[in-house]
Short mmCIF file of C-alpha atoms and ligand atoms in Angstrom, two decimals:
data_model
loop_
_atom_site.label_atom_id
_atom_site.label_comp_id
_atom_site.label_asym_id
_atom_site.label_seq_id
_atom_site.Cartn_x
_atom_site.Cartn_y
_atom_site.Cartn_z
CA UNK G 121 -16.73 6.09 14.97
CA UNK G 122 -15.89 3.49 17.51
CA UNK G 123 -14.16 0.83 16.19
CA UNK G 124 -15.07 -2.95 17.81
CA UNK G 125 -11.64 -3.94 17.99
CA UNK G 126 -8.29 -2.61 16.47
CA UNK G 127 -9.18 -2.77 13.13
CA UNK G 128 -6.86 -0.98 11.22
CA UNK G 129 -8.73 0.95 7.91
CA UNK G 130 -8.49 4.24 6.01
CA UNK G 131 -7.97 5.54 2.26
CA UNK G 132 -5.89 7.36 -0.09
CA UNK G 133 -6.27 10.63 0.63
CA UNK G 134 -5.70 14.41 -1.26
CA UNK G 135 -3.42 16.46 0.03
CA UNK G 136 -4.19 19.52 -2.09
CA UNK G 137 -5.63 21.50 1.40
CA UNK G 138 -2.21 20.36 3.14
CA UNK G 139 -1.10 16.94 5.24
CA UNK G 140 -2.69 19.15 8.50
CA UNK G 141 -6.07 18.25 6.58
CA UNK G 142 -5.23 14.63 6.59
CA UNK G 143 -5.58 13.32 10.25
CA UNK G 144 -8.94 15.07 10.40
CA UNK G 145 -10.56 14.11 7.31
CA UNK G 146 -9.61 10.21 8.09
CA UNK G 147 -11.50 10.38 11.58
CA UNK G 148 -14.51 12.85 10.77
CA UNK G 149 -15.43 12.34 7.06
CA UNK G 150 -14.01 8.70 6.60
CA UNK G 151 -13.99 6.86 9.98
CA UNK G 152 -11.11 5.35 9.29
CA UNK G 153 -7.83 5.37 11.55
CA UNK G 154 -4.94 4.40 8.82
CA UNK G 155 -4.01 6.68 5.32
CA UNK G 156 -2.30 6.67 2.68
CA UNK G 157 -0.99 9.82 0.88
CA UNK G 158 1.06 11.85 -1.77
CA UNK G 159 3.74 13.26 -0.35
CA UNK G 160 4.06 15.83 -3.33
CA UNK G 161 2.37 15.96 -6.28
CA UNK G 162 2.14 12.80 -7.90
CA UNK G 163 2.24 14.36 -11.57
CA UNK G 164 5.64 16.83 -11.88
CA UNK G 165 9.31 15.22 -10.81
CA UNK G 166 9.91 18.27 -8.60
CA UNK G 167 9.85 17.68 -5.43
CA UNK G 168 10.14 20.63 -2.75
CA UNK G 169 10.33 19.74 0.56
CA UNK G 170 7.39 20.51 3.55
CA UNK G 171 7.67 24.18 5.29
CA UNK G 172 8.46 24.06 9.08
CA UNK G 173 5.43 25.05 10.04
CA UNK G 174 3.55 22.19 7.24
CA UNK G 175 5.48 19.38 9.92
CA UNK G 176 4.86 21.00 12.80
CA UNK G 177 0.59 20.87 11.94
CA UNK G 178 0.86 17.57 10.94
CA UNK G 179 2.06 16.11 13.48
CA UNK G 180 -0.37 18.13 16.09
CA UNK G 181 -2.87 16.97 13.76
CA UNK G 182 -1.69 13.41 13.99
CA UNK G 183 -1.89 13.61 17.83
CA UNK G 184 -4.58 15.76 18.36
CA UNK G 185 -6.94 12.83 16.31
CA UNK G 186 -4.87 9.74 17.96
CA UNK G 187 -3.42 8.53 15.08
CA UNK G 188 -0.72 6.27 14.95
CA UNK G 189 2.29 6.96 12.64
CA UNK G 190 2.47 3.03 12.01
CA UNK G 191 -1.01 2.54 10.03
CA UNK G 192 -0.02 5.84 7.86
CA UNK G 193 1.63 5.50 4.36
CA UNK G 194 2.88 7.71 1.18
CA UNK G 195 2.35 6.32 -2.33
CA UNK G 196 5.21 7.12 -4.54
CA UNK G 197 4.74 9.63 -7.64
CA UNK G 198 4.07 7.53 -10.67
CA UNK G 199 6.03 9.06 -12.85
CA UNK G 200 8.95 6.85 -11.06
CA UNK G 201 10.32 3.66 -12.62
CA UNK G 202 12.87 1.88 -10.77
CA UNK G 203 13.45 -0.36 -13.78
CA UNK G 204 13.70 2.12 -16.45
CA UNK G 205 15.99 0.88 -19.27
CA UNK G 206 16.28 4.72 -20.25
CA UNK G 207 19.23 6.63 -17.94
CA UNK G 208 17.36 9.88 -18.02
CA UNK G 209 14.20 8.45 -16.28
CA UNK G 210 16.14 5.96 -13.94
CA UNK G 211 17.85 8.98 -12.56
CA UNK G 212 15.20 10.68 -12.07
CA UNK G 213 13.49 8.11 -10.14
CA UNK G 214 16.16 7.52 -8.20
CA UNK G 215 16.10 10.79 -7.18
CA UNK G 216 12.89 11.58 -6.58
CA UNK G 217 12.65 8.10 -4.48
CA UNK G 218 15.35 10.03 -2.32
CA UNK G 219 13.04 13.43 -1.55
CA UNK G 220 10.21 10.98 -0.81
CA UNK G 221 11.98 9.35 1.72
CA UNK G 222 12.73 12.32 3.15
CA UNK G 223 9.36 13.86 3.59
CA UNK G 224 8.23 10.17 4.66
CA UNK G 225 11.09 10.92 7.48
CA UNK G 226 9.86 14.63 8.58
CA UNK G 227 6.54 13.39 8.52
CA UNK G 228 7.89 10.48 10.08
CA UNK G 229 5.41 8.34 7.53
CA UNK G 230 7.78 5.23 8.09
CA UNK G 231 6.60 3.60 4.91
CA UNK G 232 7.34 4.44 0.85
CA UNK G 233 5.36 2.35 -1.49
CA UNK G 234 6.13 2.11 -4.59
CA UNK G 235 5.81 0.05 -7.89
CA UNK G 236 8.71 -1.37 -8.56
CA UNK G 237 8.57 -0.76 -12.04
CA UNK G 238 8.37 -1.90 -15.65
CA UNK G 239 11.26 -2.92 -17.72
CA UNK G 240 9.46 -1.24 -20.54
CA UNK G 241 10.03 -4.63 -23.09
CA UNK G 242 13.61 -5.42 -21.91
CA UNK G 243 12.62 -8.46 -20.23
CA UNK G 244 11.76 -9.19 -16.37
CA UNK G 245 15.85 -10.10 -15.33
CA UNK G 246 16.90 -6.95 -16.57
CA UNK G 247 14.21 -5.28 -14.88
CA UNK G 248 14.81 -6.67 -11.56
CA UNK G 249 18.62 -6.56 -10.96
CA UNK G 250 17.80 -2.47 -12.39
CA UNK G 251 15.29 -2.29 -9.75
CA UNK G 252 17.81 -3.73 -7.68
CA UNK G 253 20.97 -1.46 -8.14
CA UNK G 254 18.30 1.65 -7.62
CA UNK G 255 17.16 0.38 -4.40
CA UNK G 256 20.84 -0.26 -3.20
CA UNK G 257 21.76 3.40 -4.51
CA UNK G 258 18.91 4.52 -2.60
CA UNK G 259 19.69 3.37 0.47
CA UNK G 260 23.08 4.25 0.47
CA UNK G 261 21.83 7.88 -0.05
CA UNK G 262 19.29 7.58 2.64
CA UNK G 263 21.33 6.05 5.42
CA UNK G 264 19.95 7.26 8.34
CA UNK G 265 16.12 7.28 7.37
CA UNK G 266 13.44 5.39 9.34
CA UNK G 267 11.24 4.91 6.29
CA UNK G 268 10.69 1.37 4.88
CA UNK G 269 10.09 1.19 1.34
CA UNK G 270 7.11 -1.34 0.27
CA UNK G 271 7.11 -2.90 -2.78
CA UNK G 272 3.39 -3.13 -4.07
CA UNK G 273 2.49 -6.00 -6.20
CA UNK G 274 1.18 -4.85 -9.73
CA UNK G 275 -1.09 -6.15 -12.07
CA UNK G 276 0.78 -7.60 -15.09
CA UNK G 277 0.38 -5.63 -18.23
CA UNK G 278 3.38 -3.09 -19.59
CA UNK G 279 5.88 -4.26 -18.49
CA UNK G 280 5.19 -4.35 -14.88
CA UNK G 281 7.47 -6.39 -12.31
CA UNK G 282 6.50 -7.78 -8.98
CA UNK G 283 3.25 -9.53 -9.64
CA UNK G 284 4.00 -12.85 -7.52
CA UNK G 285 5.85 -12.47 -4.71
CA UNK G 286 8.50 -14.82 -5.60
CA UNK G 287 9.56 -11.62 -8.13
CA UNK G 288 9.89 -9.22 -5.13
CA UNK G 289 12.24 -12.22 -3.55
CA UNK G 290 14.34 -11.61 -6.92
CA UNK G 291 14.39 -7.72 -6.19
CA UNK G 292 15.28 -8.13 -2.67
CA UNK G 293 18.12 -10.99 -3.68
CA UNK G 294 19.62 -8.24 -5.31
CA UNK G 295 19.57 -5.90 -2.54
CA UNK G 296 22.70 -5.40 -0.11
CA UNK G 297 21.55 -7.79 2.62
CA UNK G 298 22.65 -4.92 4.87
CA UNK G 299 19.25 -2.74 3.76
CA UNK G 300 16.93 -5.94 3.53
CA UNK G 301 15.43 -4.77 6.37
CA UNK G 302 14.71 -1.61 4.87
CA UNK G 303 12.42 -3.29 2.23
CA UNK G 304 8.55 -4.44 3.26
CA UNK G 305 5.36 -5.50 0.96
CA UNK G 306 2.23 -4.07 -0.24
CA UNK G 307 -0.24 -6.48 -1.46
CA UNK G 308 -3.29 -4.87 -3.91
CA UNK G 309 -6.18 -6.89 -3.94
CA UNK G 310 -7.25 -6.01 -6.95
CA UNK G 311 -4.07 -5.83 -8.39
CA UNK G 312 -3.47 -10.07 -6.90
CA UNK G 313 -6.38 -10.65 -8.99
CA UNK G 314 -5.29 -8.63 -11.70
CA UNK G 315 -2.58 -11.57 -11.78
CA UNK G 316 -4.56 -14.65 -11.09
CA UNK G 317 -4.72 -14.53 -7.23
CA UNK G 318 -8.13 -15.92 -6.42
CA UNK G 319 -9.36 -14.66 -3.23
CA UNK G 320 -12.98 -15.72 -3.54
CA UNK G 321 -11.87 -19.21 -3.03
CA UNK G 322 -10.55 -20.89 0.40
CA UNK G 323 -7.96 -22.66 -1.64
CA UNK G 324 -7.04 -19.30 -3.62
CA UNK G 325 -6.33 -16.92 0.16
CA UNK G 326 -4.68 -20.36 1.39
CA UNK G 327 -2.25 -19.93 -2.08
CA UNK G 328 -1.58 -16.97 -1.41
CA UNK G 329 -0.76 -16.54 2.37
CA UNK G 330 1.66 -19.90 1.40
CA UNK G 331 3.94 -17.82 -1.65
CA UNK G 332 4.05 -14.20 0.83
CA UNK G 333 5.15 -16.59 3.68
CA UNK G 334 7.50 -18.48 1.44
CA UNK G 335 8.91 -16.05 -1.14
CA UNK G 336 9.19 -13.31 1.01
CA UNK G 337 8.20 -13.83 5.46
CA UNK G 338 5.10 -12.87 6.45
CA UNK G 339 6.96 -10.05 8.56
CA UNK G 340 7.41 -7.92 5.42
CA UNK G 341 3.81 -7.69 4.89
CA UNK G 342 2.97 -3.91 6.40
CA UNK G 343 0.05 -2.74 4.38
CA UNK G 344 -2.94 -4.31 2.22
CA UNK G 345 -4.40 -1.77 -0.57
CA UNK G 346 -8.12 -3.36 -0.39
CA UNK G 347 -9.92 -2.97 -3.86
CA UNK G 348 -12.16 -4.42 -5.54
CA UNK G 349 -11.95 -5.27 -9.53
CA UNK G 350 -14.01 -4.10 -12.24
CA UNK G 351 -12.67 -7.30 -14.31
CA UNK G 352 -11.98 -10.80 -14.42
CA UNK G 353 -9.66 -12.86 -12.70
CA UNK G 354 -6.70 -12.97 -14.57
CA UNK G 355 -7.47 -10.17 -16.63
CA UNK G 356 -4.62 -8.13 -16.23
CA UNK G 357 -6.38 -4.21 -16.37
CA UNK G 358 -5.63 -3.03 -13.48
CA UNK G 359 -9.55 -1.31 -13.23
CA UNK G 360 -9.75 -0.61 -9.29
CA UNK G 361 -14.03 -1.19 -8.15
CA UNK G 362 -15.48 0.03 -4.95
CA UNK G 363 -15.93 -2.98 -2.01
CA UNK G 364 -19.18 -5.02 -2.92
CA UNK G 365 -19.43 -3.75 -6.13
CA UNK G 366 -16.16 -5.95 -8.72
CA UNK G 367 -15.71 -9.22 -9.33
CA UNK G 368 -14.32 -9.85 -5.90
CA UNK G 369 -17.14 -8.66 -4.21
CA UNK G 370 -18.65 -9.17 -0.77
CA UNK G 371 -18.82 -12.71 -0.71
CA UNK G 372 -15.02 -12.60 -2.17
CA UNK G 373 -13.68 -10.50 0.92
CA UNK G 374 -16.07 -12.14 3.03
CA UNK G 375 -13.53 -15.69 2.53
CA UNK G 376 -10.51 -13.40 2.30
CA UNK G 377 -11.62 -12.03 5.52
CA UNK G 378 -11.92 -15.27 7.19
CA UNK G 379 -8.29 -16.04 6.98
CA UNK G 380 -6.67 -14.21 10.66
CA UNK G 381 -3.73 -13.64 8.85
CA UNK G 382 -4.67 -9.90 7.53
CA UNK G 383 -5.56 -9.32 11.15
CA UNK G 384 -3.26 -6.87 11.57
CA UNK G 385 -2.44 -5.13 8.17
CA UNK G 386 -3.61 -2.19 7.89
CA UNK G 387 -6.03 -1.73 5.14
CA UNK G 388 -5.94 1.05 2.82
CA UNK G 389 -8.64 1.77 -0.06
CA UNK G 390 -7.93 2.97 -3.13
CA UNK G 391 -11.56 2.72 -5.07
CA UNK G 392 -13.26 5.35 -6.66
CA UNK G 393 -15.01 8.35 -5.16
CA UNK G 394 -13.64 10.56 -2.43
CA UNK G 395 -14.18 10.97 1.34
CA UNK G 396 -17.81 10.12 1.33
CA UNK G 397 -17.82 6.93 -1.03
CA UNK G 398 -14.79 6.03 0.67
CA UNK G 399 -16.92 6.40 4.59
CA UNK G 400 -19.23 3.67 2.68
CA UNK G 401 -17.26 1.11 1.56
CA UNK G 402 -15.73 0.97 5.39
CA UNK G 403 -19.42 0.28 6.20
CA UNK G 404 -19.56 -2.51 4.09
CA UNK G 405 -16.08 -4.11 5.23
CA UNK G 406 -17.35 -3.70 8.41
CA UNK G 407 -21.02 -5.93 7.31
CA UNK G 408 -18.93 -8.21 5.61
CA UNK G 409 -16.52 -8.38 8.92
CA UNK G 410 -19.43 -9.31 11.01
CA UNK G 411 -21.06 -12.05 9.02
CA UNK G 412 -17.72 -14.08 9.00
CA UNK G 413 -18.26 -16.83 11.78
CA UNK G 414 -15.84 -16.15 14.53
CA UNK G 415 -15.08 -19.98 14.17
CA UNK G 416 -13.73 -19.49 10.60
CA UNK G 417 -11.11 -17.20 11.27
CA UNK G 418 -10.95 -14.04 13.66
CA UNK G 419 -13.59 -12.62 15.85
CA UNK G 420 -14.02 -8.98 15.23
CA UNK G 421 -16.41 -8.31 17.58
CA UNK G 422 -14.27 -8.63 20.60
CA UNK G 423 -10.53 -8.10 20.68
MN1 MN T 535 -0.05 1.71 -6.71
MN1 MN T 536 -2.70 -0.17 -4.82
ZN1 ZN T 537 -4.38 -0.17 -9.52
#
């Protein structure tokens, strides 16, 4: 599939058949040029490093399909909770993230996306300093890593921390300044809608952009998880929908994309379905983008 301009898009991809099939499936099945993966089974604590052969095959495949590592991302295990008040879970979370960072370095995937964590009832202040401490320990133990940790904007449910950019700032303020450059941000459109960022309205998009600029600085935004939402604004539910089939809808995404600020950020789908559905969702996005008047923002039709 040919892109009209450096439009970076892809989806969360399965790894059960091996890392080396991800670039091929991204290009041939999804029609994308960016991807997200888990780098081990996300439901188990035990992490084994990939074999040297797996690593070599992956790099050959990235080259063969002409993908840019800058547009690739690993999503951390669901078990990890860097805000956990329970010491056992906290220690396991830190150890597992260090292993995930090692795999990212082997695969040359520059970003590791993590949900900041849930305080499980201990309060946001407790959770934020707990996360900051965990990140310091992780950075101290991976001094030569090239991997940046992206804090993902989450849905405000279950004691989750990080549904506003200001909370990410509070976390970064707890991290030693020497490590602050190793932290970035990933915005999830479903989670953000769940937290009250109404991107179906111009003022809502501008408010989101202003919040990211003011609290984090624009440069921290490295990736966007592009998901529609099954629930209305501010629902705190975290249920993803296919693009155009949720409460953000095609018109909502048209408003969102009419702002040129998103132009250079890779867009990654975490919508229901598999590769064929993701291909259709990318087509939907393409249709939406082509409806945007270049005078309103950015023109996808020319680079
Ligand atoms: Mn996530
Ligand atoms: Mn997400
Ligand atoms: Zn979600």
